[in-house]
Structures are given as structure tokens and as C-alpha cells.
Coordinates of C-alpha atoms in Angstrom, one line a residue:
M9 CA 0.0 0.0 0.0
F10 CA 1.2 3.5 -0.8
Q11 CA 2.4 5.2 2.4
I12 CA 2.3 8.9 1.9
E13 CA 4.5 9.8 4.8
E14 CA 7.2 7.4 3.8
E15 CA 7.1 8.5 0.1
L16 CA 7.4 12.2 1.2
K17 CA 10.7 11.4 2.7
K18 CA 12.0 10.1 -0.6
L19 CA 11.2 13.2 -2.6
P20 CA 14.3 14.7 -4.4
A21 CA 15.2 18.4 -4.1
R22 CA 15.0 18.7 -7.9
P23 CA 12.8 20.5 -10.4
G24 CA 10.0 18.5 -11.9
V25 CA 6.3 17.7 -12.2
Y26 CA 4.2 15.9 -9.6
I27 CA 1.1 13.9 -10.4
M28 CA -1.7 13.3 -7.8
H29 CA -3.9 10.2 -8.1
G30 CA -7.4 9.7 -6.6
E31 CA -9.1 6.7 -5.0
N32 CA -9.6 5.0 -8.4
D33 CA -6.0 5.8 -9.5
E34 CA -7.3 8.6 -11.8
I35 CA -5.1 11.7 -12.2
I36 CA -6.7 14.5 -10.2
Y37 CA -4.0 17.2 -10.2
V38 CA -0.7 18.0 -12.0
G39 CA 1.7 20.6 -10.7
K40 CA 5.3 21.8 -11.3
A41 CA 7.9 22.5 -8.7
V42 CA 11.4 24.1 -8.5
S43 CA 12.0 21.6 -5.6
L44 CA 9.7 18.6 -5.6
K45 CA 10.8 17.9 -2.0
N46 CA 9.6 21.2 -0.7
R47 CA 6.5 21.7 -2.9
V48 CA 4.8 18.3 -2.5
R49 CA 5.3 18.2 1.3
Q50 CA 3.4 21.5 1.6
Y51 CA 0.1 19.8 0.5
F52 CA 0.3 17.5 3.5
Q53 CA 1.2 20.0 6.2
S54 CA -1.9 20.8 8.2
S55 CA -0.5 24.2 9.4
R56 CA -0.5 25.7 5.9
N57 CA -3.5 27.7 4.6
K58 CA -4.1 25.9 1.3
G59 CA -7.5 27.2 0.3
A60 CA -10.8 25.2 0.1
K61 CA -10.2 23.6 -3.3
I62 CA -6.7 22.3 -2.4
E63 CA -8.0 21.2 1.1
Q64 CA -10.7 19.1 -0.7
M65 CA -8.3 17.7 -3.2
V66 CA -5.8 16.5 -0.6
T67 CA -8.5 14.4 1.1
H68 CA -8.9 12.4 -2.2
I69 CA -5.2 11.8 -2.8
S70 CA -4.4 8.0 -2.7
R71 CA -0.8 8.3 -4.1
F72 CA 1.5 10.6 -6.0
E73 CA 4.3 10.2 -8.5
Y74 CA 6.7 12.6 -10.1
I75 CA 9.0 13.2 -13.1
I76 CA 12.2 15.0 -12.6
T77 CA 13.4 17.5 -15.1
D78 CA 16.6 19.5 -15.7
S79 CA 15.1 23.0 -15.2
E80 CA 12.0 24.8 -14.0
L81 CA 11.3 25.7 -17.7
E82 CA 11.1 22.0 -18.6
A83 CA 8.8 21.4 -15.6
L84 CA 6.5 24.2 -16.7
V85 CA 6.2 22.9 -20.3
L86 CA 5.7 19.3 -19.1
E87 CA 3.1 20.4 -16.7
S88 CA 1.2 22.1 -19.5
N89 CA 1.4 19.0 -21.7
L90 CA 0.1 16.7 -19.0
I91 CA -2.7 19.0 -18.0
K92 CA -3.9 19.2 -21.6
E93 CA -3.6 15.4 -22.0
H94 CA -5.3 14.3 -18.8
R95 CA -7.5 17.3 -17.9
P96 CA -7.3 16.7 -14.1
K97 CA -10.3 17.5 -12.0
Y98 CA -8.6 20.0 -9.7
N99 CA -6.5 21.9 -12.3
T100 CA -7.7 25.2 -13.7
M101 CA -8.3 24.6 -17.4
L102 CA -7.8 27.4 -19.9
K103 CA -10.8 27.7 -22.2
D104 CA -8.7 29.2 -25.0
D105 CA -6.1 26.4 -24.8
K106 CA -3.3 29.0 -24.9
S107 CA 0.0 27.5 -26.2
Y108 CA 3.6 28.5 -25.8
P109 CA 5.3 30.5 -28.6
F110 CA 7.7 29.2 -31.3
I111 CA 10.1 30.8 -33.7
K112 CA 9.3 29.6 -37.2
V113 CA 11.8 29.8 -40.1
T114 CA 10.1 29.2 -43.4
V115 CA 12.9 27.2 -44.9
G116 CA 10.5 25.8 -47.5
E117 CA 10.4 29.1 -49.3
P118 CA 13.1 30.3 -51.7
Y119 CA 13.6 33.4 -49.6
P120 CA 12.7 32.3 -46.0
R121 CA 11.3 34.5 -43.3
V122 CA 11.6 34.4 -39.5
L123 CA 8.1 34.5 -37.9
F124 CA 6.3 34.2 -34.5
A125 CA 4.1 31.1 -34.2
R126 CA 1.8 29.8 -31.6
R127 CA 1.6 26.2 -32.9
M128 CA 3.8 23.8 -34.8
K129 CA 2.4 22.6 -38.1
K130 CA 3.3 19.8 -40.4
D131 CA 4.9 22.0 -43.1
K132 CA 8.4 22.5 -44.5
S133 CA 9.3 25.1 -41.9
R134 CA 11.8 24.7 -39.0
Y135 CA 10.4 25.4 -35.5
F136 CA 12.4 26.5 -32.5
G137 CA 10.9 26.4 -29.0
P138 CA 8.5 26.4 -27.3
Y139 CA 9.4 29.3 -25.1
T140 CA 7.7 30.7 -22.1
S141 CA 8.2 34.4 -22.9
A142 CA 6.4 35.7 -26.0
G143 CA 8.1 39.1 -25.5
A144 CA 11.5 37.5 -25.6
V145 CA 10.6 35.6 -28.8
K146 CA 9.5 38.8 -30.5
D147 CA 12.7 40.6 -29.4
V148 CA 14.9 37.8 -30.8
I149 CA 13.0 37.8 -34.1
E150 CA 13.5 41.5 -34.4
L151 CA 17.2 41.0 -33.5
V152 CA 18.0 38.3 -36.1
T153 CA 16.1 40.1 -38.9
R154 CA 18.2 43.2 -38.2
L155 CA 21.5 41.3 -37.7
Y156 CA 21.2 39.0 -40.7
Q157 CA 19.0 41.3 -42.9
V158 CA 16.1 38.9 -43.3
R159 CA 13.0 40.1 -45.0
T160 CA 9.8 40.6 -43.0
C161 CA 7.3 41.1 -45.8
S162 CA 4.7 38.6 -47.0
R163 CA 5.5 39.0 -50.8
V164 CA 5.7 35.8 -52.8
L165 CA 9.2 35.5 -54.0
P166 CA 10.6 35.1 -56.6
R167 CA 7.2 35.6 -58.4
D168 CA 6.9 39.2 -57.2
I169 CA 10.5 40.3 -57.7
G170 CA 10.5 43.9 -59.2
K171 CA 6.8 44.4 -59.0
D172 CA 6.8 47.0 -56.2
R173 CA 9.3 49.5 -54.7
P174 CA 11.5 48.2 -51.8
C175 CA 10.1 48.8 -48.4
L176 CA 11.4 51.1 -45.6
Y177 CA 13.6 48.4 -44.1
Y178 CA 15.7 48.4 -47.2
H179 CA 16.3 52.1 -46.9
M180 CA 17.1 51.7 -43.2
G181 CA 19.8 49.1 -44.1
Q182 CA 17.9 46.3 -42.3
C183 CA 16.9 44.3 -45.5
K184 CA 18.9 43.4 -48.6
A185 CA 15.7 43.8 -50.8
P186 CA 15.4 40.3 -52.3
C187 CA 12.1 41.7 -53.6
Q188 CA 14.2 43.8 -56.1
G189 CA 16.7 41.0 -56.9
K190 CA 19.5 43.0 -55.0
I191 CA 20.6 39.7 -53.3
S192 CA 20.9 36.3 -54.9
E193 CA 19.0 33.3 -53.5
Q194 CA 22.3 31.7 -52.6
E195 CA 23.6 34.7 -50.6
Y196 CA 20.2 35.1 -48.9
R197 CA 20.3 31.4 -47.9
E198 CA 23.7 31.9 -46.4
N199 CA 22.2 34.5 -44.1
I200 CA 19.4 32.1 -43.2
S201 CA 22.0 29.5 -42.3
R202 CA 23.5 32.0 -39.8
V203 CA 20.0 32.5 -38.4
L204 CA 19.5 28.8 -37.9
R205 CA 22.9 28.4 -36.2
F206 CA 22.0 31.3 -33.9
L207 CA 18.7 29.7 -33.0
N208 CA 20.3 26.4 -32.5
G209 CA 22.4 27.9 -29.7
D210 CA 25.5 29.3 -31.4
V211 CA 25.1 32.7 -29.9
K212 CA 28.5 33.4 -28.2
S213 CA 29.8 35.7 -30.9
T214 CA 26.5 37.6 -31.0
M215 CA 26.4 37.9 -27.2
D216 CA 30.0 39.2 -27.1
D217 CA 29.2 41.8 -29.8
L218 CA 26.1 43.0 -28.0
T219 CA 27.9 43.1 -24.7
A220 CA 30.7 45.2 -26.2
K221 CA 28.2 47.6 -27.7
M222 CA 26.3 47.9 -24.4
M223 CA 29.6 48.7 -22.5
A224 CA 30.6 51.3 -25.1
A225 CA 27.2 53.0 -25.1
S226 CA 27.3 53.1 -21.3
E227 CA 30.8 54.7 -21.3
E228 CA 29.6 57.3 -23.9
L229 CA 26.6 58.1 -21.6
R230 CA 24.2 56.7 -24.2
Y231 CA 22.2 55.0 -21.4
E232 CA 19.0 54.4 -23.5
D233 CA 21.1 52.6 -26.1
A234 CA 22.8 50.6 -23.4
M235 CA 19.5 49.6 -21.9
N236 CA 18.3 48.4 -25.3
Y237 CA 21.4 46.3 -25.7
R238 CA 20.9 44.9 -22.2
D239 CA 17.3 44.0 -22.9
L240 CA 18.4 42.2 -26.1
I241 CA 21.0 40.2 -24.2
Q242 CA 18.4 39.2 -21.6
S243 CA 16.0 38.1 -24.4
I244 CA 18.7 36.0 -26.0
K245 CA 19.4 34.4 -22.6
R246 CA 15.7 33.6 -22.1
I247 CA 15.5 32.1 -25.6
G248 CA 18.8 30.2 -24.9
E249 CA 17.2 28.5 -21.9
R250 CA 16.3 25.6 -24.2
Q251 CA 14.1 22.8 -23.1
K252 CA 13.5 19.3 -24.5
I253 CA 10.0 18.4 -23.3
T254 CA 8.4 19.5 -26.5
G255 CA 10.4 18.8 -29.7
Y256 CA 10.5 20.3 -33.2
S257 CA 9.0 17.1 -34.8
Q258 CA 5.3 16.5 -34.4
E259 CA 5.8 12.7 -34.8
D260 CA 5.2 10.0 -32.2
K261 CA 8.1 8.4 -30.5
D262 CA 9.1 6.5 -27.4
I263 CA 12.2 7.3 -25.4
I264 CA 13.6 4.3 -23.6
A265 CA 16.4 4.1 -21.0
A266 CA 17.4 1.5 -18.4
A267 CA 19.0 1.8 -15.0
M268 CA 20.7 -1.3 -13.4
D269 CA 21.8 -2.0 -9.9
E270 CA 23.3 -5.1 -8.5
S271 CA 21.5 -6.8 -5.6
E272 CA 22.9 -9.0 -2.9
D273 CA 21.6 -12.1 -4.8
L274 CA 24.6 -13.3 -6.8
R275 CA 22.5 -14.8 -9.6
E276 CA 20.2 -11.8 -10.3
Q277 CA 20.2 -8.0 -10.4
D278 CA 17.6 -5.3 -10.4
A279 CA 16.8 -3.1 -13.4
V280 CA 14.2 -0.4 -14.2
V281 CA 13.3 0.6 -17.7
Q282 CA 11.7 4.1 -18.1
V283 CA 9.6 4.9 -21.2
F284 CA 8.7 8.5 -22.1
F285 CA 5.7 8.7 -24.4
I286 CA 6.0 11.5 -27.0
R287 CA 2.9 12.1 -29.0
G288 CA 2.6 14.9 -31.6
G289 CA 6.0 16.1 -30.5
K290 CA 5.0 16.5 -26.8
L291 CA 6.0 14.5 -23.8
I292 CA 2.6 13.5 -22.4
G293 CA 3.4 10.7 -20.0
R294 CA 5.8 8.0 -18.9
D295 CA 5.8 4.5 -17.4
H296 CA 8.4 2.4 -15.7
F297 CA 9.0 -1.3 -15.6
Y298 CA 10.8 -3.3 -12.9
L299 CA 12.9 -6.2 -14.2
R300 CA 14.9 -9.0 -12.7
V301 CA 17.8 -9.9 -15.0
A302 CA 20.6 -12.4 -14.8
R303 CA 23.9 -11.3 -13.5
G304 CA 26.2 -10.4 -16.3
D305 CA 23.5 -9.2 -18.7
T306 CA 24.4 -5.9 -20.3
K307 CA 22.2 -2.9 -20.6
S308 CA 22.0 -3.5 -24.4
Q309 CA 20.7 -7.0 -23.7
V310 CA 18.1 -5.7 -21.2
L311 CA 16.9 -3.1 -23.7
S312 CA 16.6 -5.7 -26.5
S313 CA 14.6 -8.1 -24.3
F314 CA 12.4 -5.3 -23.1
L315 CA 11.6 -4.1 -26.6
K316 CA 10.4 -7.6 -27.7
Q317 CA 8.2 -8.1 -24.6
F318 CA 6.8 -4.5 -24.4
Y319 CA 5.9 -4.0 -28.0
A320 CA 4.5 -7.6 -28.3
G321 CA 1.8 -6.6 -25.8
T322 CA 1.0 -2.9 -26.6
P323 CA -1.4 -2.0 -29.3
F324 CA 0.3 1.3 -30.3
I325 CA 3.8 1.3 -31.9
P326 CA 5.3 4.8 -32.6
K327 CA 7.2 5.7 -35.7
E328 CA 10.5 6.1 -33.9
I329 CA 12.0 4.4 -30.8
V330 CA 14.9 6.2 -29.2
L331 CA 17.2 4.0 -27.2
Q332 CA 20.0 4.6 -24.6
K333 CA 22.3 1.9 -26.1
E334 CA 22.8 0.1 -29.4
I335 CA 21.3 -3.4 -29.5
E336 CA 22.6 -6.2 -31.6
D337 CA 19.3 -7.3 -33.2
S338 CA 18.2 -3.7 -34.0
S339 CA 17.4 -4.3 -37.7
I340 CA 15.4 -7.5 -37.0
I341 CA 13.3 -5.7 -34.4
E342 CA 12.8 -2.8 -36.7
E343 CA 11.5 -5.1 -39.4
W344 CA 9.2 -6.8 -36.9
L345 CA 7.8 -3.6 -35.5
S346 CA 7.3 -2.1 -39.0
A347 CA 5.2 -5.2 -39.9
R348 CA 3.1 -4.7 -36.8
R349 CA 2.6 -1.0 -37.3
G350 CA 2.1 -1.2 -41.1
Q351 CA 4.6 1.6 -41.6
K352 CA 8.4 2.0 -41.2
V353 CA 9.6 2.0 -37.6
T354 CA 13.1 3.3 -36.9
I355 CA 15.2 2.6 -33.8
R356 CA 17.8 5.3 -33.1
V357 CA 20.6 5.9 -30.5
P358 CA 21.2 9.6 -30.4
K359 CA 24.7 10.9 -29.7
K360 CA 23.9 14.6 -29.2
G361 CA 21.0 17.1 -29.3
T362 CA 17.6 17.1 -27.8
K363 CA 16.9 13.4 -28.2
E364 CA 20.1 12.5 -26.4
K365 CA 19.2 14.9 -23.6
L366 CA 15.7 13.2 -23.4
V367 CA 17.3 9.8 -23.1
E368 CA 19.5 11.1 -20.3
L369 CA 16.5 12.5 -18.5
A370 CA 14.7 9.1 -18.9
W371 CA 17.8 7.4 -17.5
E372 CA 17.9 9.8 -14.5
N373 CA 14.2 9.1 -13.8
A374 CA 14.9 5.3 -14.1
K375 CA 17.8 5.6 -11.6
M376 CA 15.6 7.5 -9.1
V377 CA 12.8 4.9 -9.4
L378 CA 15.3 2.2 -8.8
S379 CA 16.9 3.8 -5.8
K380 CA 13.8 5.4 -4.2
D381 CA 10.9 3.2 -5.2
R382 CA 12.3 -0.3 -5.3
E383 CA 10.2 -1.7 -2.4
R384 CA 7.0 0.0 -3.6
I385 CA 7.4 -1.3 -7.1
K386 CA 7.9 -4.8 -5.7
R387 CA 4.8 -4.5 -3.7
E388 CA 2.9 -3.3 -6.7
E389 CA 4.2 -6.1 -8.8
G390 CA 3.0 -8.5 -6.1
R391 CA -0.5 -6.9 -6.2
T392 CA -0.7 -7.2 -9.9
I393 CA 1.6 -9.5 -11.9
G394 CA 2.3 -11.6 -8.8
A395 CA -1.4 -12.0 -8.1
V396 CA -2.0 -13.0 -11.7
R397 CA 0.7 -15.7 -11.3
E398 CA -1.0 -17.0 -8.2
V399 CA -4.3 -17.3 -10.1
E400 CA -2.4 -19.1 -12.9
S401 CA -1.0 -21.6 -10.4
W402 CA -4.5 -22.3 -9.0
L403 CA -6.0 -23.0 -12.4
G404 CA -3.0 -24.7 -13.9
L405 CA -2.7 -22.1 -16.7
S406 CA 0.0 -19.8 -18.0
G407 CA 0.4 -16.6 -20.0
I408 CA -2.7 -14.8 -18.6
V409 CA -2.6 -11.1 -19.5
R410 CA -6.2 -10.0 -20.1
M411 CA -9.0 -11.0 -17.8
E412 CA -12.7 -10.1 -18.4
A413 CA -15.4 -10.3 -15.7
Y414 CA -19.2 -10.0 -16.2
D415 CA -22.1 -9.2 -13.9
I416 CA -25.9 -8.7 -14.3
S417 CA -27.9 -6.1 -12.3
N418 CA -31.7 -5.6 -12.1
I419 CA -34.4 -4.8 -9.5
S420 CA -37.3 -7.2 -10.0
G421 CA -36.4 -7.4 -13.7
F422 CA -36.6 -3.7 -14.2
E423 CA -34.0 -2.5 -16.8
S424 CA -31.7 -5.5 -16.6
V425 CA -28.1 -4.5 -17.5
G426 CA -24.8 -6.3 -17.9
S427 CA -21.3 -5.1 -17.2
M428 CA -17.9 -6.2 -18.6
V429 CA -14.8 -5.1 -16.8
V430 CA -11.2 -5.7 -18.1
Y431 CA -8.0 -6.3 -16.2
E432 CA -4.7 -6.4 -17.9
K433 CA -1.5 -7.5 -16.1
G434 CA -3.5 -7.3 -12.8
K435 CA -4.6 -3.7 -13.3
P436 CA -8.0 -2.4 -14.4
K437 CA -8.1 -1.2 -18.0
R438 CA -11.1 1.2 -17.8
S439 CA -11.0 2.3 -21.4
D440 CA -12.1 -1.3 -22.3
Y441 CA -15.0 -1.5 -19.9
R442 CA -18.4 -2.0 -21.6
K443 CA -22.0 -1.9 -20.5
F444 CA -25.0 -3.8 -22.0
R445 CA -28.7 -3.0 -21.9
I446 CA -30.5 -6.3 -22.0
R447 CA -32.8 -6.4 -25.1
S448 CA -34.2 -9.9 -25.4
V449 CA -35.0 -10.9 -21.8
K450 CA -38.1 -9.8 -19.9
G451 CA -38.1 -10.2 -16.2
P452 CA -35.4 -11.2 -13.7
N453 CA -33.6 -14.0 -15.5
D454 CA -29.9 -13.6 -14.8
Y455 CA -28.9 -16.7 -16.8
A456 CA -30.7 -15.6 -20.0
S457 CA -29.4 -12.1 -19.5
M458 CA -25.8 -13.3 -19.1
E459 CA -26.2 -15.5 -22.3
E460 CA -27.3 -12.4 -24.2
V461 CA -24.4 -10.3 -22.9
L462 CA -21.7 -12.9 -23.7
T463 CA -23.2 -13.6 -27.1
R464 CA -23.2 -9.9 -28.0
R465 CA -19.6 -9.5 -26.7
F466 CA -18.1 -12.4 -28.6
T467 CA -20.0 -11.8 -31.9
H468 CA -19.2 -8.1 -32.0
E469 CA -16.6 -7.2 -34.6
G470 CA -14.0 -4.8 -33.2
K471 CA -13.8 -1.6 -35.2
G472 CA -10.0 -1.6 -35.1
E473 CA -6.9 -2.6 -33.3
Y474 CA -7.7 -0.5 -30.3
D475 CA -11.4 -1.5 -29.9
S476 CA -12.2 -3.3 -26.7
F477 CA -13.9 -6.2 -28.5
S478 CA -11.1 -6.7 -31.0
R479 CA -8.9 -8.7 -28.5
L480 CA -10.1 -11.9 -26.8
P481 CA -9.4 -12.5 -23.1
D482 CA -7.0 -15.1 -21.7
L483 CA -9.5 -15.8 -18.9
I484 CA -13.2 -15.1 -18.3
L485 CA -14.4 -14.6 -14.7
M486 CA -18.1 -15.1 -13.9
D487 CA -19.7 -13.5 -10.9
G488 CA -21.1 -16.8 -9.7
G489 CA -20.5 -20.6 -9.6
R490 CA -21.5 -23.6 -11.7
G491 CA -24.6 -22.1 -13.4
Q492 CA -22.9 -18.9 -14.6
V493 CA -19.8 -20.8 -15.8
N494 CA -21.9 -23.3 -17.7
I495 CA -23.8 -20.5 -19.5
A496 CA -20.5 -19.0 -20.6
L497 CA -19.1 -22.3 -21.8
Q498 CA -22.3 -22.9 -23.8
V499 CA -21.9 -19.6 -25.6
L500 CA -18.2 -20.2 -26.3
E501 CA -19.0 -23.7 -27.6
K502 CA -21.6 -22.3 -30.0
L503 CA -19.1 -19.7 -31.3
D504 CA -16.3 -22.3 -31.5
L505 CA -14.1 -20.3 -29.0
K506 CA -11.8 -21.9 -26.5
I507 CA -11.3 -19.6 -23.6
P508 CA -10.9 -20.7 -19.9
V509 CA -13.9 -19.8 -17.8
C510 CA -14.0 -19.8 -14.0
G511 CA -16.6 -18.7 -11.5
M512 CA -16.1 -16.6 -8.4
V513 CA -18.0 -18.5 -5.7
K514 CA -19.4 -16.7 -2.7
D515 CA -20.3 -18.0 0.8
D516 CA -23.5 -17.3 2.7
Y517 CA -22.2 -13.9 3.7
H518 CA -21.6 -12.9 0.0
R519 CA -17.9 -13.1 0.4
T520 CA -15.6 -14.9 -2.2
R521 CA -14.6 -18.3 -0.9
G522 CA -13.2 -20.0 -3.9
I523 CA -12.9 -20.5 -7.7
Y524 CA -15.1 -22.9 -9.7
Y525 CA -13.1 -24.3 -12.6
N526 CA -13.4 -27.5 -14.7
N527 CA -16.3 -28.7 -12.5
V528 CA -14.3 -28.3 -9.3
E529 CA -14.4 -25.7 -6.6
I530 CA -10.9 -24.7 -5.8
P531 CA -10.3 -23.3 -2.3
I532 CA -8.0 -20.3 -2.3
D533 CA -5.9 -18.6 0.5
T534 CA -7.9 -15.6 1.6
G535 CA -4.7 -13.9 2.7
S536 CA -3.0 -14.1 -0.7
E537 CA -2.6 -11.4 -3.3
G538 CA -4.4 -13.6 -5.8
F539 CA -7.5 -13.7 -3.6
R540 CA -7.4 -9.9 -3.2
L541 CA -7.2 -9.5 -7.0
I542 CA -10.2 -11.8 -7.6
T543 CA -12.2 -9.9 -5.0
R544 CA -11.2 -6.6 -6.6
I545 CA -12.3 -7.8 -10.0
Q546 CA -15.6 -9.2 -8.6
D547 CA -16.4 -5.9 -6.8
E548 CA -15.5 -3.8 -9.8
A549 CA -17.8 -5.8 -12.1
H550 CA -20.6 -5.5 -9.6
R551 CA -20.0 -1.7 -9.1
F552 CA -19.9 -1.0 -12.8
A553 CA -23.2 -2.9 -13.4
I554 CA -24.9 -1.1 -10.4
E555 CA -23.8 2.3 -11.5
Y556 CA -25.2 1.7 -15.0
H557 CA -28.4 0.4 -13.7
R558 CA -28.8 3.4 -11.3
S559 CA -28.2 5.8 -14.2
L560 CA -31.0 4.1 -16.3
R561 CA -33.4 4.2 -13.4
S562 CA -32.7 7.9 -12.9
K563 CA -33.3 8.6 -16.6
E564 CA -36.6 6.6 -16.5
Q565 CA -37.8 8.7 -13.5
V566 CA -37.1 11.9 -15.3
H567 CA -38.8 10.6 -18.5
S568 CA -42.0 9.6 -16.6
L569 CA -42.4 13.0 -15.1
L570 CA -41.4 15.4 -17.9
D571 CA -41.5 13.7 -21.3
D572 CA -45.1 12.7 -20.9
I573 CA -46.2 16.3 -20.7
P574 CA -47.6 17.5 -24.1
G575 CA -45.3 20.0 -25.8
I576 CA -42.2 19.2 -23.6
G577 CA -39.5 17.6 -25.7
P578 CA -35.8 17.0 -25.0
T579 CA -34.8 20.7 -25.5
R580 CA -37.4 22.1 -23.0
R581 CA -36.8 19.2 -20.6
K582 CA -33.1 20.1 -20.4
A583 CA -33.9 23.8 -20.1
L584 CA -36.2 23.1 -17.2
L585 CA -33.7 20.9 -15.4
R586 CA -30.9 23.3 -16.0
T587 CA -32.9 26.2 -14.5
F588 CA -34.7 24.5 -11.6
K589 CA -32.2 21.7 -10.9
T590 CA -34.7 19.3 -9.3
M591 CA -38.2 18.0 -10.1
E592 CA -39.5 19.4 -6.8
N593 CA -38.4 22.9 -7.8
I594 CA -40.2 22.5 -11.2
R595 CA -43.3 21.4 -9.4
D596 CA -43.2 24.4 -7.0
A597 CA -42.5 27.0 -9.7
T598 CA -45.0 29.7 -10.6
L599 CA -46.5 30.0 -14.0
E600 CA -44.5 33.2 -14.5
E601 CA -41.2 31.5 -13.6
L602 CA -42.0 28.7 -16.1
E603 CA -42.8 31.2 -18.9
N604 CA -39.4 33.0 -18.3
T605 CA -37.4 29.8 -18.6
E606 CA -35.2 29.4 -21.7
S607 CA -37.0 27.6 -24.7
M608 CA -40.4 27.8 -22.9
N609 CA -43.4 29.8 -24.2
A610 CA -46.7 30.6 -22.6
A611 CA -48.5 27.5 -23.9
S612 CA -45.7 25.0 -22.8
A613 CA -45.5 26.7 -19.4
R614 CA -49.2 26.3 -18.9
Q615 CA -48.9 22.6 -19.8
V616 CA -46.2 22.0 -17.2
Y617 CA -47.9 24.1 -14.6
G618 CA -51.2 22.3 -15.2
F619 CA -49.6 18.9 -15.2
F620 CA -48.1 19.3 -11.7
H621 CA -51.0 21.2 -10.2
K622 CA -53.5 18.7 -11.5
E623 CA -51.3 16.0 -10.0
K624 CA -51.3 17.8 -6.7
E625 CA -55.1 18.1 -6.7
Q626 CA -55.5 14.4 -7.4
N627 CA -53.2 13.6 -4.5
E628 CA -54.8 16.0 -2.0
P629 CA -57.2 14.3 0.5
H630 CA -60.9 15.2 0.1

């Protein structure tokens, strides 16, 4: 179990992003910190005045995790990416979805320009950034256009060469007038190359030149000029604070690095592999994997083995995989991954640049997980993978990854519904949960209802590789004993499917006591992780069915009271509920209040008023 006080002691005094998880492991808050150790601890200090929203949020935190970065700027950009990706409940969301600025160099044009941009597009331009200061970006664009005499106009060149007079910038000596053919395309391109080198970080000569001019202006008492040079230097420094959390390419890639540490066991050692998921050029998440590897295995061997196992089980394969070390079978794995993706997949090991820095950052996070979280990871492995292995041993099976559980919910046959919950590697996969509204069965017949649910599930064609129905389970769990299991087996036999089915048998107190499999009830250790996993799955299937049934009952109650009123359709019903919140408030509203409600007119207001007041008269004692 996650011990918050213990985990707070392990926080590093490093910049990074912290991620708060709720009771159902959903992400409820994402924040950045200059020092993770100081910032995260503040949430759990009772003496601090945190405000009502944060006070409420803290009561729902079940665990937290963090990603270390190399600077506060990287933490800020990563925080923004994660908030946009996960939209946590307690984060303030910007309605305009404001983005960070880029510098765009239109290298796809014969005579490129340097422009301010809010978003990266899939065009032929080069993008630099994102940066946190829009003012600094504009200052630097102005600087490079002056220094390297780059055009700022929107004329289409070379088509428009000679059509109009040169602009004011030419006469001020800040543009070479390519619009008049006064500079060749080759010479102009050489200036653009200098701009690209400058934006790539080769700024020392420019900084030295500006510093000398600032000092000279100051000595000559030209303080306004000196201040302008100073401001330009500060802008270049802010732009020079490069970050790697968002890249220039908008492609999808995974960044993978491993950290290894010898254990006391002479035969085995510990390893953690960290994967950064970059989608659309932005780092949107990460995951880490704990491994036990044979002593003497190299990092290259660990990475090679991990690639084969990880991408054999994940539905999405990115266009590029960036590794920490070269692996021997790189070309074979590339060929295999390309066949799975249906497009070329490239494995790279960067030696310099942003990708190499990202690999280093992934390695640092892997090292921290290995050193700080080893015991927690082992406990989590025991609750998930370890628990699945126990279930396998009870049933005499192997290779269980995906488990599906089913349940039926109804009250005296009213609106019978079915639920399907999915667990992969011992963890809930909520995106694959499905609900079924029973169509063919009238009355409280759980067996017939279950038969319909299973038939619909296993005859449904998945719409794609990521559809919940496109992948068959390795084990089916039924919320019951012999009867439920036999229903499932009959459905599978009709469909010519061979999937193991077992039932979760309960005692007289409605507690799980064993597993029914192959016509035998198998007793299980109620103190084991496998038992706890079975119980969690059973409770989850029941909860999901009950919630769906409750929502249908609620809709039916609303329908019976409003939709049966003449002249009240879906639009007016929504307007009434939006305005008055509850049925009691609608019943107690005056005729004038009903007429003033959005989408209502005098006739419809009289219908609603008459309906409820007639109902009142009928219910009043005579």
C-alpha cells in the first residue's frame, strides 16, 4: 500500500512535475515545482492555509508520482502538456487552450522568413521552442532580422520580384531587398543558415558583440542605447534556456532508457526501464517497468529483451523508438515492429542534441525509481503481476494477461443490464469496460441475460486494433458458480471459441470463498494477493453494473415526469432541469417563472404548470 508519509521522505530536491492520483487511481492534479521535496510536502502540512479547493483535493489523494526535469522551464512545459492530455479535475483549465510560442523559419520558401508562431504545423518550416516568454521571442525575431538582414514582408518570391518598390527596411539598411533582386537566393540562404545556427544555440559571438556595444554605449553616456542592448541580451538568454520536453518534430516516438543496480543475490540483479511517451511532439506521460535480470546481462541485452516483450503486448507502436544503447538485433526488431505498425519504424541511439538529452532524462528518472521506489514497485508487482501468477497456479494455466469479468444487475427485472470489466496484467483497463442494456430478456432472468451479454460481446466485430472487442481475453471470470460458468461455456462452444472460464464462488455472507473451474471448486488462500485480485475484480464488475443500472433508473424517472407532458420535448426538458435543478423545484415553480425559462413559451409553461397542479389536486385528501 502507498504510504504517503514514507514517500514524502524520498522526494528529491530537484525541479520536476508531480502527479496526484485519486481513489480510483485517476489523475486529479498535476503541478510543477522548483524543488519537488519542498512543494509536494506542503500539501500534507496541516498548518498551511491551502484554500478550500486544495484542502478538498488533498483528502482524495491516494498516491502521487513525479517526473524529474533538468530545469524549471522544462517542468513548466511538461506540466502544460500533462494537463492538456489528462484534464485533471482540480487543475484550472484554460478555455482558449493557450499555447507557448515558437520561432518559425520558413525554410521551404526560396527566400525564407523568421516568424512568430503559436503552434507547430506539419509543413516545411523549421520550428524552435516552445518558449515561455512571448516578448523575448519577438525581441529575438527583431534582432535576427536586423543582424542578418532577413525580409519581414509577405511577398511571394521570386514571383513578385521587381513588381513594387522596396520597403522602408531596405532604406534603413535592415533588409537586402530580395524583392528587387538585389541579393541572390544563394547569398540570402547563407544569411538564413546563420540565423539557424544562432537559434540552435551558437550565440556566443553575437552575445560578445552586443555586450561590447552595451559597455561602449554606457561609457559614452548613451544610457538608452545601453538599456536596449541589455534587454536584447536578456531576451537571448531567455531564448537560450532551451528545453526538450516538446520537440521540433510532431511525430510520435518512445524514449527508452534503463538503470541497473546489483543486488545481494549473486544470480540476479535489479533493473528499471523508463519509457517516455511523446505524442505529436509533446511528452505526455511515462511509465516504468521493474525487471529481474541475470547477473552479467548488459544494458543492451536488457533493452533488447524489453523491446520484444513490451511491443508484443502494446497496441500502439510509434514511428520512432529512441534507445539509450545500441542493440545487436536492431534491424530485425525494426522489421518486426514495422510489420506490426504497417509503416516503417526506426530505432535510433542519439549521440547529441535534444533526443540525447531526453534519453539522459529518462535514465535519471529510471535511476531514481530504482533507488527510491524499489520496495514500492515490488509490492505493486505483487499486487498485480504476482497476483495473476497465483491465479495461474491455482488453475494450472500460464500466460494470462487479459481477464474479463461479467455481472448482471436488475431490480425485480426492471431494466436489466450487464457489465464487462477488463483487467490487464492485474490492473483495471477502464477504457475497455463495456455496458450492455438487455434487449431480449423480460423479467429477472440472470442466466438468460448473461447469455445475451456474452453472445453480443463475442460476436461483436471490433472496429479496429484499439477496440475493446477486438482482443479476446485469456481468462473469463463469472460472478457466480457452476450455473454462470456453464452459461459462458455454452456460448463459447456455439461460437467455437476456446477460452478458460471460472466462477467466483461466494459464501452465505456474500464473500468470495473459492474459484469454480473445470467442474471443481478450488479453495483459495484468503490472505493471498491472488485472492485480493479476484475480490477486486468481482467488486469492480458489480460496481460497474450497479452504476449503469442506477443511471438508467434515474433517466426513467425523469422521463416519466417530464417527457409525458404534451409540448415538452428534450430541449425544453433540459432547459427546465438546467434552470430549476430538481423535479421538486419545477413542481413548485409559478406560471410566470416557467414562462421565463429558456426555450419555454406561454403554452408550454401552462402545460407544465397544469400537469403538476392537476397531479397535486389528485393527491390531496378530500
